[in-house]
XYZ file of C-alpha atoms in Angstrom:
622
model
C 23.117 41.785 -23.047
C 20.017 40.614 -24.861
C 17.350 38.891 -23.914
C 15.048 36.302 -25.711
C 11.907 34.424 -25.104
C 12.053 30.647 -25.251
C 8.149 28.890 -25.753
C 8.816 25.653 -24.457
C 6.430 22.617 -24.908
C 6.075 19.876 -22.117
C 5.770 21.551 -18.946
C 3.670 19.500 -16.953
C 3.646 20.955 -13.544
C 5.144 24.053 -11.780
C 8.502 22.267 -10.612
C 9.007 22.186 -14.449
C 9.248 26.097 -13.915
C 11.800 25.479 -11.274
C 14.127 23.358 -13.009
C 13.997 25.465 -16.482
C 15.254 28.480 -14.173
C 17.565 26.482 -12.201
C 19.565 25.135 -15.649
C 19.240 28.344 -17.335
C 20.738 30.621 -14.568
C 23.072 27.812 -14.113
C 24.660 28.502 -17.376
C 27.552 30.712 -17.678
C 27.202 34.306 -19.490
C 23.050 34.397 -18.163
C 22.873 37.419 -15.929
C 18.368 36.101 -15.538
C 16.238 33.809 -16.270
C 12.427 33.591 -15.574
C 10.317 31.100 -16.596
C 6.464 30.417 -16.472
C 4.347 27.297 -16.627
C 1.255 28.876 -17.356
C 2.523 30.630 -20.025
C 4.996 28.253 -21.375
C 7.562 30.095 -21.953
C 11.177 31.142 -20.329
C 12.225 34.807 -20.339
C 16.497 34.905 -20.302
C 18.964 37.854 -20.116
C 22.272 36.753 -21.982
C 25.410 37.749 -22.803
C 25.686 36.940 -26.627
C 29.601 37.239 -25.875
C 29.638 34.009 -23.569
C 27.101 32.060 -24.550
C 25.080 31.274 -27.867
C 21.502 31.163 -27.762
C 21.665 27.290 -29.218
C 23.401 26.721 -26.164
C 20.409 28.029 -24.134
C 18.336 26.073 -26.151
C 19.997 23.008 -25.616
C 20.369 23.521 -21.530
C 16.166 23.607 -22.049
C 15.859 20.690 -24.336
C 18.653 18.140 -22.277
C 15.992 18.340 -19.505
C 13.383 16.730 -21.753
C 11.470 19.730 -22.743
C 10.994 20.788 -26.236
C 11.797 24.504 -27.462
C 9.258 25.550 -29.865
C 10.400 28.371 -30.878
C 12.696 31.922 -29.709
C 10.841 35.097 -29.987
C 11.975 38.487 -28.673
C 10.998 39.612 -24.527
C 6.991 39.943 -24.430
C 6.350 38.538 -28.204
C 3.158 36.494 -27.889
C 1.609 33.251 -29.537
C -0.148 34.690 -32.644
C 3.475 36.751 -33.371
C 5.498 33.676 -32.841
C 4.156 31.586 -35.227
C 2.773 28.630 -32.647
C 1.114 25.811 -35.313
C -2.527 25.839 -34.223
C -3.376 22.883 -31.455
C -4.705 19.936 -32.716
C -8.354 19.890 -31.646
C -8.518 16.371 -32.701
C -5.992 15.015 -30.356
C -7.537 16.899 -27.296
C -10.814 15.226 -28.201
C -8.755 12.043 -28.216
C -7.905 12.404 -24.534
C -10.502 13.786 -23.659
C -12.789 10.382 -24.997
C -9.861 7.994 -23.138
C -10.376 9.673 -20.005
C -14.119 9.728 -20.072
C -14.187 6.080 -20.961
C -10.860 5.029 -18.350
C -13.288 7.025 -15.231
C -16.254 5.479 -16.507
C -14.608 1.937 -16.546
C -13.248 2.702 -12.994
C -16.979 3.427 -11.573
C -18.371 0.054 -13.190
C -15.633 -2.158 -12.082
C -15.502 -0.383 -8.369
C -19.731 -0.638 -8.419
C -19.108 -4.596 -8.992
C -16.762 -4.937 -6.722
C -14.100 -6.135 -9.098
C -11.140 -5.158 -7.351
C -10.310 -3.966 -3.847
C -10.877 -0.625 -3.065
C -9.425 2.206 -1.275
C -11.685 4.268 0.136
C -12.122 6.944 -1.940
C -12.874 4.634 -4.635
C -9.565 3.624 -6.767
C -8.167 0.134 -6.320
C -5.249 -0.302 -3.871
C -3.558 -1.374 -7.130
C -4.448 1.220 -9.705
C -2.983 3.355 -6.909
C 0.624 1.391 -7.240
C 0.033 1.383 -10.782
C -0.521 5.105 -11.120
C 2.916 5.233 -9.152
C 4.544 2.813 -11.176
C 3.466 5.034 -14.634
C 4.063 8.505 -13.181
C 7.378 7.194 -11.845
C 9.376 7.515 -15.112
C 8.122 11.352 -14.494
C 10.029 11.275 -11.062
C 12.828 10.185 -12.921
C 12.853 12.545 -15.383
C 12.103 15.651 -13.020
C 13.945 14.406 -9.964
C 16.362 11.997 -11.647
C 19.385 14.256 -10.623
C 18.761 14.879 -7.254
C 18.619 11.040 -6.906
C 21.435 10.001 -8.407
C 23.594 12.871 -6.369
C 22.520 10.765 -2.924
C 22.703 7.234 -4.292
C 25.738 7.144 -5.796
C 28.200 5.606 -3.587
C 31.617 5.028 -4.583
C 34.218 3.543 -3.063
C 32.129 2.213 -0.243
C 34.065 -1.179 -0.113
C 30.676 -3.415 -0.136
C 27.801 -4.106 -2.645
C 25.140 -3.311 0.779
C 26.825 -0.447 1.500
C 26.367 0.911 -2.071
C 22.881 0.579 -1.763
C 22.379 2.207 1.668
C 22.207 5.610 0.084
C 19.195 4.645 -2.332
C 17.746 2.683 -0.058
C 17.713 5.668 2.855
C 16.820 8.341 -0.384
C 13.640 5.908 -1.329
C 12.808 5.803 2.540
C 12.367 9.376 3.453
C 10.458 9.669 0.306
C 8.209 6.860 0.923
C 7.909 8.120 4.769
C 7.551 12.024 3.772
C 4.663 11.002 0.694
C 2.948 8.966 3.896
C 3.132 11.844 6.356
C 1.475 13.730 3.839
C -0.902 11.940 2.823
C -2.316 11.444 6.583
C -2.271 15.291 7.075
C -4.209 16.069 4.092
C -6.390 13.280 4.625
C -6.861 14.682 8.306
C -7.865 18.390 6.772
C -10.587 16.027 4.877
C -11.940 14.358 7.559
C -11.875 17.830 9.309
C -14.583 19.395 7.019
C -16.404 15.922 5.756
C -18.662 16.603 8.835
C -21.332 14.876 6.805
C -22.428 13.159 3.428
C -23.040 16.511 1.977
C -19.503 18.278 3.187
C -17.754 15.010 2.483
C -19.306 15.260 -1.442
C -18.133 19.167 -1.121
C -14.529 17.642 -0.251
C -14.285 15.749 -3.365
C -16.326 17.892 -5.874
C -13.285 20.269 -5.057
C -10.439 17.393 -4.980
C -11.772 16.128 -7.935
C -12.095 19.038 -10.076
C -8.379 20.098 -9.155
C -7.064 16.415 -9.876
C -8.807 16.343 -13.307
C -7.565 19.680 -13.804
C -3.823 18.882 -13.325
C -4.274 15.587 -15.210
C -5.768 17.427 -18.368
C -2.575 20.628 -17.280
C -0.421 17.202 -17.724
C -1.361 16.702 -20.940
C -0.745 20.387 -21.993
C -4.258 20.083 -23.493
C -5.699 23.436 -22.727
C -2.443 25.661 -21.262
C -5.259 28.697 -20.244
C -6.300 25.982 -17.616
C -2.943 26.243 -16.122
C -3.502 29.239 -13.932
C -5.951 27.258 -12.252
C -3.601 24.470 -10.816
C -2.584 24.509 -7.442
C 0.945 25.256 -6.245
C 3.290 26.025 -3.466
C 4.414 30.171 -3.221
C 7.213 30.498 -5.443
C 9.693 31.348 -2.410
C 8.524 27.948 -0.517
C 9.299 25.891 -3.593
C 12.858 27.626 -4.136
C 13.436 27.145 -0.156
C 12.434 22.883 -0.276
C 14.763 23.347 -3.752
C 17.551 24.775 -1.599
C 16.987 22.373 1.210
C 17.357 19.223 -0.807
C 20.394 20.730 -2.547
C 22.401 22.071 0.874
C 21.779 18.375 2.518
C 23.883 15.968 3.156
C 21.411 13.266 4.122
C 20.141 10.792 1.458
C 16.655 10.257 3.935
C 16.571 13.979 4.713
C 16.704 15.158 0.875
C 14.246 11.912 0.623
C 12.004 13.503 2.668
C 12.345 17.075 1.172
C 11.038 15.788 -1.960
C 7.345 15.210 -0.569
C 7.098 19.122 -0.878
C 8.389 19.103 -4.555
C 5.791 21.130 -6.085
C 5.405 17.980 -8.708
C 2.370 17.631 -10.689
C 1.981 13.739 -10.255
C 2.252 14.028 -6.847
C 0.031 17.100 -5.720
C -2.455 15.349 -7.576
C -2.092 12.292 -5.522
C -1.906 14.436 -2.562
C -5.649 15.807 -3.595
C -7.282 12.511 -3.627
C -5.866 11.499 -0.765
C -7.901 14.759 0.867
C -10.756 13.472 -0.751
C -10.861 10.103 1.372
C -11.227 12.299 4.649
C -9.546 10.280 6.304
C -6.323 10.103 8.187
C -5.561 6.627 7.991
C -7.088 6.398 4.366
C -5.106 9.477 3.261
C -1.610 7.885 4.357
C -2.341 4.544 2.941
C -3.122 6.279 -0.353
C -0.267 8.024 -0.263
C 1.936 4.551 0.660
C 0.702 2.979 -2.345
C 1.684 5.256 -4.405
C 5.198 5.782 -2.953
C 5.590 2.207 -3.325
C 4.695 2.112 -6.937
C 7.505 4.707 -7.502
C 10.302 3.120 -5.745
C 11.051 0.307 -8.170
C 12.491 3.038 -10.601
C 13.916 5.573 -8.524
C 15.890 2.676 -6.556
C 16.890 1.488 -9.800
C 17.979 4.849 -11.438
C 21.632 4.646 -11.657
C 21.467 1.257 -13.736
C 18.534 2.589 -15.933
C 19.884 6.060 -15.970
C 21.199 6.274 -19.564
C 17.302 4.889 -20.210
C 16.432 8.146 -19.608
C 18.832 10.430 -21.635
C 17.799 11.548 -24.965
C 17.198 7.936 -26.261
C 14.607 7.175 -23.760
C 13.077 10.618 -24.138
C 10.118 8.464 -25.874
C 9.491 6.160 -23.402
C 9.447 8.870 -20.515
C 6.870 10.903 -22.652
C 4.476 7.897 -23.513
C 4.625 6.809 -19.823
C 3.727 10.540 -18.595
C 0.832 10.671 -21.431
C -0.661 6.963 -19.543
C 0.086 8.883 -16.255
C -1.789 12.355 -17.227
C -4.925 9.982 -18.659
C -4.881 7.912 -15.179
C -4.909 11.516 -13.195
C -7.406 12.857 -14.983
C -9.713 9.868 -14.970
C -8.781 9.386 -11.115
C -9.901 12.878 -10.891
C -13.267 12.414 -12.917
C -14.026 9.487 -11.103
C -13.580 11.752 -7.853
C -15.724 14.318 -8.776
C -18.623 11.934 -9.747
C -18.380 10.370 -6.481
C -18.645 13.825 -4.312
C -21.737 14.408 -6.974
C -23.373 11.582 -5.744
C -22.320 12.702 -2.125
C -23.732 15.752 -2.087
C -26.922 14.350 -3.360
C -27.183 15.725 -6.915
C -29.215 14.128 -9.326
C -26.958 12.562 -11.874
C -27.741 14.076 -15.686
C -29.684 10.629 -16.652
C -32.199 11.553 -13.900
C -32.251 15.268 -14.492
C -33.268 14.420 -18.642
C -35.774 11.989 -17.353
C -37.366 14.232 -14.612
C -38.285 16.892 -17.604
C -40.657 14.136 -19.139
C -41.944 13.064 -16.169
C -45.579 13.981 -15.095
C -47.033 14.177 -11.641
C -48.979 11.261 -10.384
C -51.502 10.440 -7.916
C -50.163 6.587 -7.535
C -46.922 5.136 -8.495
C -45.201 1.703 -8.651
C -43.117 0.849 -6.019
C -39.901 0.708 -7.409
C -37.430 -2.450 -7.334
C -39.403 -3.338 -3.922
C -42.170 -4.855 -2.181
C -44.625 -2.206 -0.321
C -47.749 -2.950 1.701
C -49.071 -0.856 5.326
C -49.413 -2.132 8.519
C -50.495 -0.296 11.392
C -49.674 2.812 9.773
C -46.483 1.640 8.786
C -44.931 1.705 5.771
C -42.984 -2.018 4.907
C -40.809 -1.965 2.108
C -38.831 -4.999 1.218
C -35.863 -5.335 -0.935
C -32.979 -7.189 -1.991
C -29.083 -6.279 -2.068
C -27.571 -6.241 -5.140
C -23.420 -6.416 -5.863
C -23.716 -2.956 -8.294
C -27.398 -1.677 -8.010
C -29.256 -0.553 -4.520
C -32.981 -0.057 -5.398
C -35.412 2.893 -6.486
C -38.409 2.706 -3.803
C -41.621 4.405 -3.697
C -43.375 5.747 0.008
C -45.409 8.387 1.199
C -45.071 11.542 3.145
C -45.920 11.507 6.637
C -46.190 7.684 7.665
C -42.574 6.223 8.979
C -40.786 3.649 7.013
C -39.481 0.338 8.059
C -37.289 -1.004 4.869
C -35.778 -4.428 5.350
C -32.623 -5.004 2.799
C -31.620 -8.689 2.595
C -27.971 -9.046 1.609
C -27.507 -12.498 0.858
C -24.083 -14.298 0.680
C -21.967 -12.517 -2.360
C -24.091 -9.540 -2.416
C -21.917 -7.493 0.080
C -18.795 -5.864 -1.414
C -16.205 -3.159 -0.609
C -18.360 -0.370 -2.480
C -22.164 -1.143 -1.464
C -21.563 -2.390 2.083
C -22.087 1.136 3.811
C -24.869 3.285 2.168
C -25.899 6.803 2.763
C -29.030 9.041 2.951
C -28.216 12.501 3.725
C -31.764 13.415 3.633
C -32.274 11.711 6.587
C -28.593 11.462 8.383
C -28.738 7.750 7.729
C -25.453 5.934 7.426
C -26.286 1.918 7.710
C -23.126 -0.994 7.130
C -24.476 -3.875 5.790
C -24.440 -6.806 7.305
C -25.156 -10.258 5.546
C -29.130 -11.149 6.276
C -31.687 -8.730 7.080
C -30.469 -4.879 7.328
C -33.736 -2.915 8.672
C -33.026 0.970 8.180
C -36.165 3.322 9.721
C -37.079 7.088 8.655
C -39.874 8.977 7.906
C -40.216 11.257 5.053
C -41.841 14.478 5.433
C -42.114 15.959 2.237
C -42.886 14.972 -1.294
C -39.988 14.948 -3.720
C -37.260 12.654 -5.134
C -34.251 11.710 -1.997
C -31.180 10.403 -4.256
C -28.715 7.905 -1.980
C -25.371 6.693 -2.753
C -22.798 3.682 -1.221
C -19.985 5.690 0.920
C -18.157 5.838 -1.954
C -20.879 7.654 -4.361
C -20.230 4.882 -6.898
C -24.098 2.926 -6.621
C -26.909 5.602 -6.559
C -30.641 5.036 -5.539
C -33.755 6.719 -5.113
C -36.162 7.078 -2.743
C -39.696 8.541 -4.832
C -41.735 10.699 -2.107
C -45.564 11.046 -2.927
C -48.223 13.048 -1.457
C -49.430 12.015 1.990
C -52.595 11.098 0.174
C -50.976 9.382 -2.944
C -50.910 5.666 -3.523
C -47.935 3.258 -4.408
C -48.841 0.054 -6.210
C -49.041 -2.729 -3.700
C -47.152 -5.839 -3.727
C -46.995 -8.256 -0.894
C -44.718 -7.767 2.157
C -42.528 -11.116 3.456
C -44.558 -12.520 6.184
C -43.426 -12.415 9.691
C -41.734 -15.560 10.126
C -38.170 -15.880 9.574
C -37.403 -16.301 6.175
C -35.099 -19.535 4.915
C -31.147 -19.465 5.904
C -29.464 -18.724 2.659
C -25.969 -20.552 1.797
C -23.114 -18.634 3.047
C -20.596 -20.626 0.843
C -17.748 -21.325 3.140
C -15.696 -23.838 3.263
C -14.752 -24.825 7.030
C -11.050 -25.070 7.963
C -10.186 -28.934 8.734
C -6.301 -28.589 8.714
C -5.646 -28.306 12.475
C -8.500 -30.456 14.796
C -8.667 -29.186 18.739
C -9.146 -32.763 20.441
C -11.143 -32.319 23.872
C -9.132 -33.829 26.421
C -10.992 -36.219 28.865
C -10.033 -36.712 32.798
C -12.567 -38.651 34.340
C -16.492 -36.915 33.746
C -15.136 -33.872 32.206
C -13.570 -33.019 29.420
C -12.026 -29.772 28.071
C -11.172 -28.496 24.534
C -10.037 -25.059 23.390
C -10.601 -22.527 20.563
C -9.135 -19.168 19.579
C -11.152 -16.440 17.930
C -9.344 -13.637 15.833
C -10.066 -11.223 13.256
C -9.044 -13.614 10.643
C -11.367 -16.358 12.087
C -11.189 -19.421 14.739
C -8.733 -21.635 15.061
C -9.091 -24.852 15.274
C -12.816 -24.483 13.702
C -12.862 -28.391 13.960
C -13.576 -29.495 16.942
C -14.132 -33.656 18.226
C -15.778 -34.027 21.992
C -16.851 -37.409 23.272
C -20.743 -37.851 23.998
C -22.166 -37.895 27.387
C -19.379 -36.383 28.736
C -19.814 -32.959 30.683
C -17.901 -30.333 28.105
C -15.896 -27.390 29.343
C -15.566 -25.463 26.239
C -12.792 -22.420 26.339
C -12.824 -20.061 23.838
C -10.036 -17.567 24.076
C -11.498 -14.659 22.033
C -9.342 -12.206 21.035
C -11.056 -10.296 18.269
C -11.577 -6.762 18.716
C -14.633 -7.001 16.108
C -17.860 -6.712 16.997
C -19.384 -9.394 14.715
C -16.699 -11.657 16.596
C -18.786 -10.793 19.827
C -20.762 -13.833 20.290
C -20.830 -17.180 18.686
C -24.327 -18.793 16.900
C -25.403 -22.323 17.516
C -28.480 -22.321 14.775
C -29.176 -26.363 15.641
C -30.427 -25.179 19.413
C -31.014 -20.914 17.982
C -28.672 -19.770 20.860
C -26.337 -17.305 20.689
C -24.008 -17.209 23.255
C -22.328 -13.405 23.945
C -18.420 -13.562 24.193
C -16.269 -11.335 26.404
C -12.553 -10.678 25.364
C -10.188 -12.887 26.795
C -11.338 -16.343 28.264
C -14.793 -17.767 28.076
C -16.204 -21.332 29.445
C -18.560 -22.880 27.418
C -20.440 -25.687 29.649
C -22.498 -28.027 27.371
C -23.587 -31.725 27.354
C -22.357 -33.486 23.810
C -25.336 -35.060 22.035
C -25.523 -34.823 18.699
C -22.838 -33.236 16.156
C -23.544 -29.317 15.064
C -21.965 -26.360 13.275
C -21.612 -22.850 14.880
C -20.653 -19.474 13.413
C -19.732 -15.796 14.569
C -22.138 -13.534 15.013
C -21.733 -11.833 11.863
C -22.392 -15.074 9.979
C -18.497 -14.386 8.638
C -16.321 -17.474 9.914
C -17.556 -21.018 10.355
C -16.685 -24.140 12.428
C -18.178 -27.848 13.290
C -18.249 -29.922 16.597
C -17.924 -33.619 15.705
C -19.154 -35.801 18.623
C -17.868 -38.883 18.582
C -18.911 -42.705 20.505
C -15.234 -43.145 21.644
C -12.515 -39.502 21.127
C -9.500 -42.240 21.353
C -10.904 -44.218 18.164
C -11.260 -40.842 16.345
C -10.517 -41.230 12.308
C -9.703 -37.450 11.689
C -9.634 -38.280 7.956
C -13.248 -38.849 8.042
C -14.049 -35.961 10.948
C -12.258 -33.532 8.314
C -14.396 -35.268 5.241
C -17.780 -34.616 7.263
C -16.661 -31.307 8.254
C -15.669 -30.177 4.881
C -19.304 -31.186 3.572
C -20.938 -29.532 6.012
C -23.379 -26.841 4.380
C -22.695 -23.441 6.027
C -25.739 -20.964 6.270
C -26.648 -17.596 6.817
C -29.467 -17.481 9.240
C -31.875 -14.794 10.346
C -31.397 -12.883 13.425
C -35.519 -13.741 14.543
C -33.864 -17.749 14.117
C -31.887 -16.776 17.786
C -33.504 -16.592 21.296
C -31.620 -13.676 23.412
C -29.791 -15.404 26.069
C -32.117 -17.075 28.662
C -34.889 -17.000 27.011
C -36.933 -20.274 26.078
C -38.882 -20.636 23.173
C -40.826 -23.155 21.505
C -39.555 -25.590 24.061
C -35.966 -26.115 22.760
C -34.011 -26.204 25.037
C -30.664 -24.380 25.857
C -27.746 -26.373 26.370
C -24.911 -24.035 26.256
C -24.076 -22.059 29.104
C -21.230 -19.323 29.631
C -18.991 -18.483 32.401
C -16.485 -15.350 31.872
């Protein structure tokens, strides 16, 4: 018996480990076989007798790893004769990943694609499955072509039911997942600060495994997390005693797989649930195309396609690690650290007795501070106030400015978590101490400061907005005139009817007859609180909505627009001389010119109330 030491290159997570082991003992005349990814290597007892050590070799190498070199049991690197790492290349991936998270935080600032909510793209998620999917195939490629072959099952459906019940227990066991670990996130992410701990931690690991990946630094790979050796050989077992394509399917979302624990990690940084599973969907999805498709691309992915599955797991590795970067940046900005831009300027900065106020304008009242500033799509501002008096700060978010990574923003100083809303956001605290309170969005993508001076400091003045409401701004939507809800007339009444949903109001045309008594019923079945009550600026009522049925009673005058009361969806009441001489194609023109606005809350009298004498015309039975 003898035994050798193999020093294998491309190991990329610890099922690698599991699968040298598996082939090796799996060979006849190998009496052991032990192999280790942080060390790289694979430790085998042989019989020289029945089996050659090029045979061993080979076994290693037709699973797509690379045998550097054979040294005898215990022999280490500097003995073997390893060719030194190329520092050059590591600085290489090291650059793309810097610049790949850096381009992520930019584009997710701007709003430039939709997010998830720990702050990748629904569709870099599906593309990080797509990528890392040729490594499924590569790793797992086996066990899925053992349940989706089908032969001899008479019909081209019922060749695919295998794969398709395979891909289903791995797309329902990656989900399942996903919402537990996203669960155990929202369990600890009690606050700003703990939910920044959460992915400081998730981050870190991800980055780590991406960089482990890459086999850029194999000291780092004691540091990745794993399942206990004897769980991973019992979920190895598992899948190979089944029987069930949707069982062993489901099996595999314990794989101790690089790609996937990664995943697995940000979706515990979302602390979320929900968040977790749909992260974890996504990127299911982006691996089924390939693993459905494996027995027709299998020979892809024999030693010819050895290539192509390396390139793709190199993209993969880089995506990880930047996914991970990107992580960790946002649970910096989380737990309210000062970013290292601030930190170098705060070394040159001096104290001062007065200071500008920021991207805002400041002035007191009553003892009062009033800062006033605008919403921006990738920048919230820096502001300047003093200890001891209590802030009122009114945001404007006009129409555009609000998007899926500045619309909820966070001060842990003061436990403040506001969602903006389009118009005036007010948000009230009071400082009590001097020093500099750094806020992020929810995502820790958009940072901001809030400058505290010395109760006896002074900020630069500039001119507060004055009381009165300020102008609507446009709102830029374009009213629905495909389907028109005609008011049907029976003697002095007439009656039309609405719909309100989460995806808007249906019909938002609407044609009553003037001088007729109006019984307006608006079936409201919206769950959303900005869907709650619906805005008539022409008259500044705001009528509340109940779910289910409301009656509308109004007199038809004059022609008007209305809106929801989150200024979100749009519609128009055309009042016509004559409703059976309606020309729709000139209703639909007028509606679809119609100028939609945003209006202040001040513009709206609370129900009942009279004001300025303008009357009230619309009133509401439930």
């Amino acid at each position: 018996m003898t035994t050798r030491t193999l020093h294998i290159g491309g190991m990329t997570c610890a099922h690698c480990q599991s699968r040298i082991e598996k082939a090796l003992r799996g060979t006849a005349g190998v009496s052991g076989a032990a192999a280790s990814y942080n060390d790289g290597t694979a430790t085998v007892t042989f019989d020289e007798r029945a089996v050659t050590l090029a045979a061993l070799v080979a076994a290693v190498e037709a699973l797509n790893y690379a045998v550097r070199s054979v040294g005898a049991a215990g022999e280490d690197a500097a003995r073997r004769g390893e060719p030194p790492r190329d520092m050059r290349r590591a600085a290489g991936f090291l650059l793309a990943i810097l610049a790949l998270a850096f381009a992520f935080r930019q584009l997710a600032a701007r709003g430039a694609f939709p997010l998830a909510e720990a702050g990748m793209g629904y569709g870099a998620l599906f593309i990080v499955g797509l990528i890392t999917s040729l490594h499924c195939a590569a790793m797992c490629g086996g066990i899925s072509l053992s349940q989706c072959l089908a032969p001899g099952t008479g019909s081209r459906l019922a060749s695919l039911r295998p794969a398709l019940r395979y891909n289903a227990g791995r797309v329902a066991s990656y989900t399942a997942v996903g919402a537990a670990v996203g669960a155990l996130g929202s369990a600890v992410s009690l606050s700003g600060a703990f939910r920044g701990a959460v992915q400081l931690v998730a981050g870190a690991f991800m980055a780590l495994m991406g960089i482990n990946m890459l086999g850029l630094f194999p000291k780092l790979r004691r540091f990745a997390p794993r399942l206990p050796r004897a769980l991973a050989r019992r979920v190895d077992a598992g899948q190979a005693s089944s029987k069930s394509p949707f069982c062993v399917g489901l099996l595999n979302g314990l794989m101790p797989c690089g790609p996937l624990q990664a995943m697995q990690l940000y979706a515990l940084g979302t602390g979320s649930a929900a968040r977790g599973a749909l992260s974890m969907l996504l990127f299911s999805l982006g691996t089924v195309p390939l693993m459905f498709g494996l027995g027709a691309l299998s020979s892809a992915l024999t030693a010819g396609g050895r290539a192509l599955t390396r390139t793709a797991m190199t993209a993969g590795a880089v995506l990880v690690a930047a996914l991970g970067l990107t992580m960790f940046a946002q649970g910096w900005s989380l737990s309210g650290f000062a970013s290292p831009a601030d930190a170098a300027a705060g070394l040159f900065a001096g104290s001062r007795s007065a200071a500008p106020a920021g991207d805002a304008a400041y002035s007191i009242e009553d003892n009062v501070q009033l800062v006033c500033s605008a919403l921006l799509p990738g920048k919230y501002p820096a502001i300047t106030v003093r200890a001891g008096l209590p802030v009122r700060w009114t945001i404007d978010a006009p129409e555009g400015s609000i998007n899926g990574c500045n619309n909820r923003m966070i001060i842990g100083e003061y436990g403040i978590e506001h969602r903006f809303a389009p118009g005036r956001n007010v948000v009230e605290f009071t400082p009590k101490k001097p020093g500099k309170v750094r806020y992020s969005c929810w995502m820790g993508m958009i940072r901001g400061t809030i400058t505290v001076l010395d109760a006896g400091a002074d900020v630069a003045l500039a001119p507060a907005p004055a009381d009165a409401p300020p102008e609507p701004v446009p709102a830029g939507y374009a009213i629905p005139t495909e389907t028109v809800a005609l008011a049907s007339v029976e003697g002095e009444t007439q009656t039309v009817r609405i719909r309100l949903t989460d995806d808007g109001i249906e019909p938002a045309l609407v044609v009553v007859q003037a001088g007729i008594a109006a019984e307006w019923l608006v079936d409201n079945d919206s769950a959303d609180e900005g869907n709650a009550a619906l805005r008539f600026p022409a008259y500044r009522q705001s009528v509340s909505l109940q779910r289910g049925e409301n009656r509308i009673s109004f007199l038809p005058a004059e022609s008007f627009g209305f809106s929801t009361a989150d200024s979100i969806f749009y519609g128009y009441v055309k009042v016509t001389g004559d409703i059976r001489d309606t020309d729709l194609a000139a209703v639909r023109a007028e509606a679809a010119a119609h100028e939609t606005l945003i209006y202040p809350d001040d513009h709206f009298r609370p129900e009942g109330e009279e004001r300025s004498g303008v009357p009230q015309p619309f009133s509401v039975r439930r």
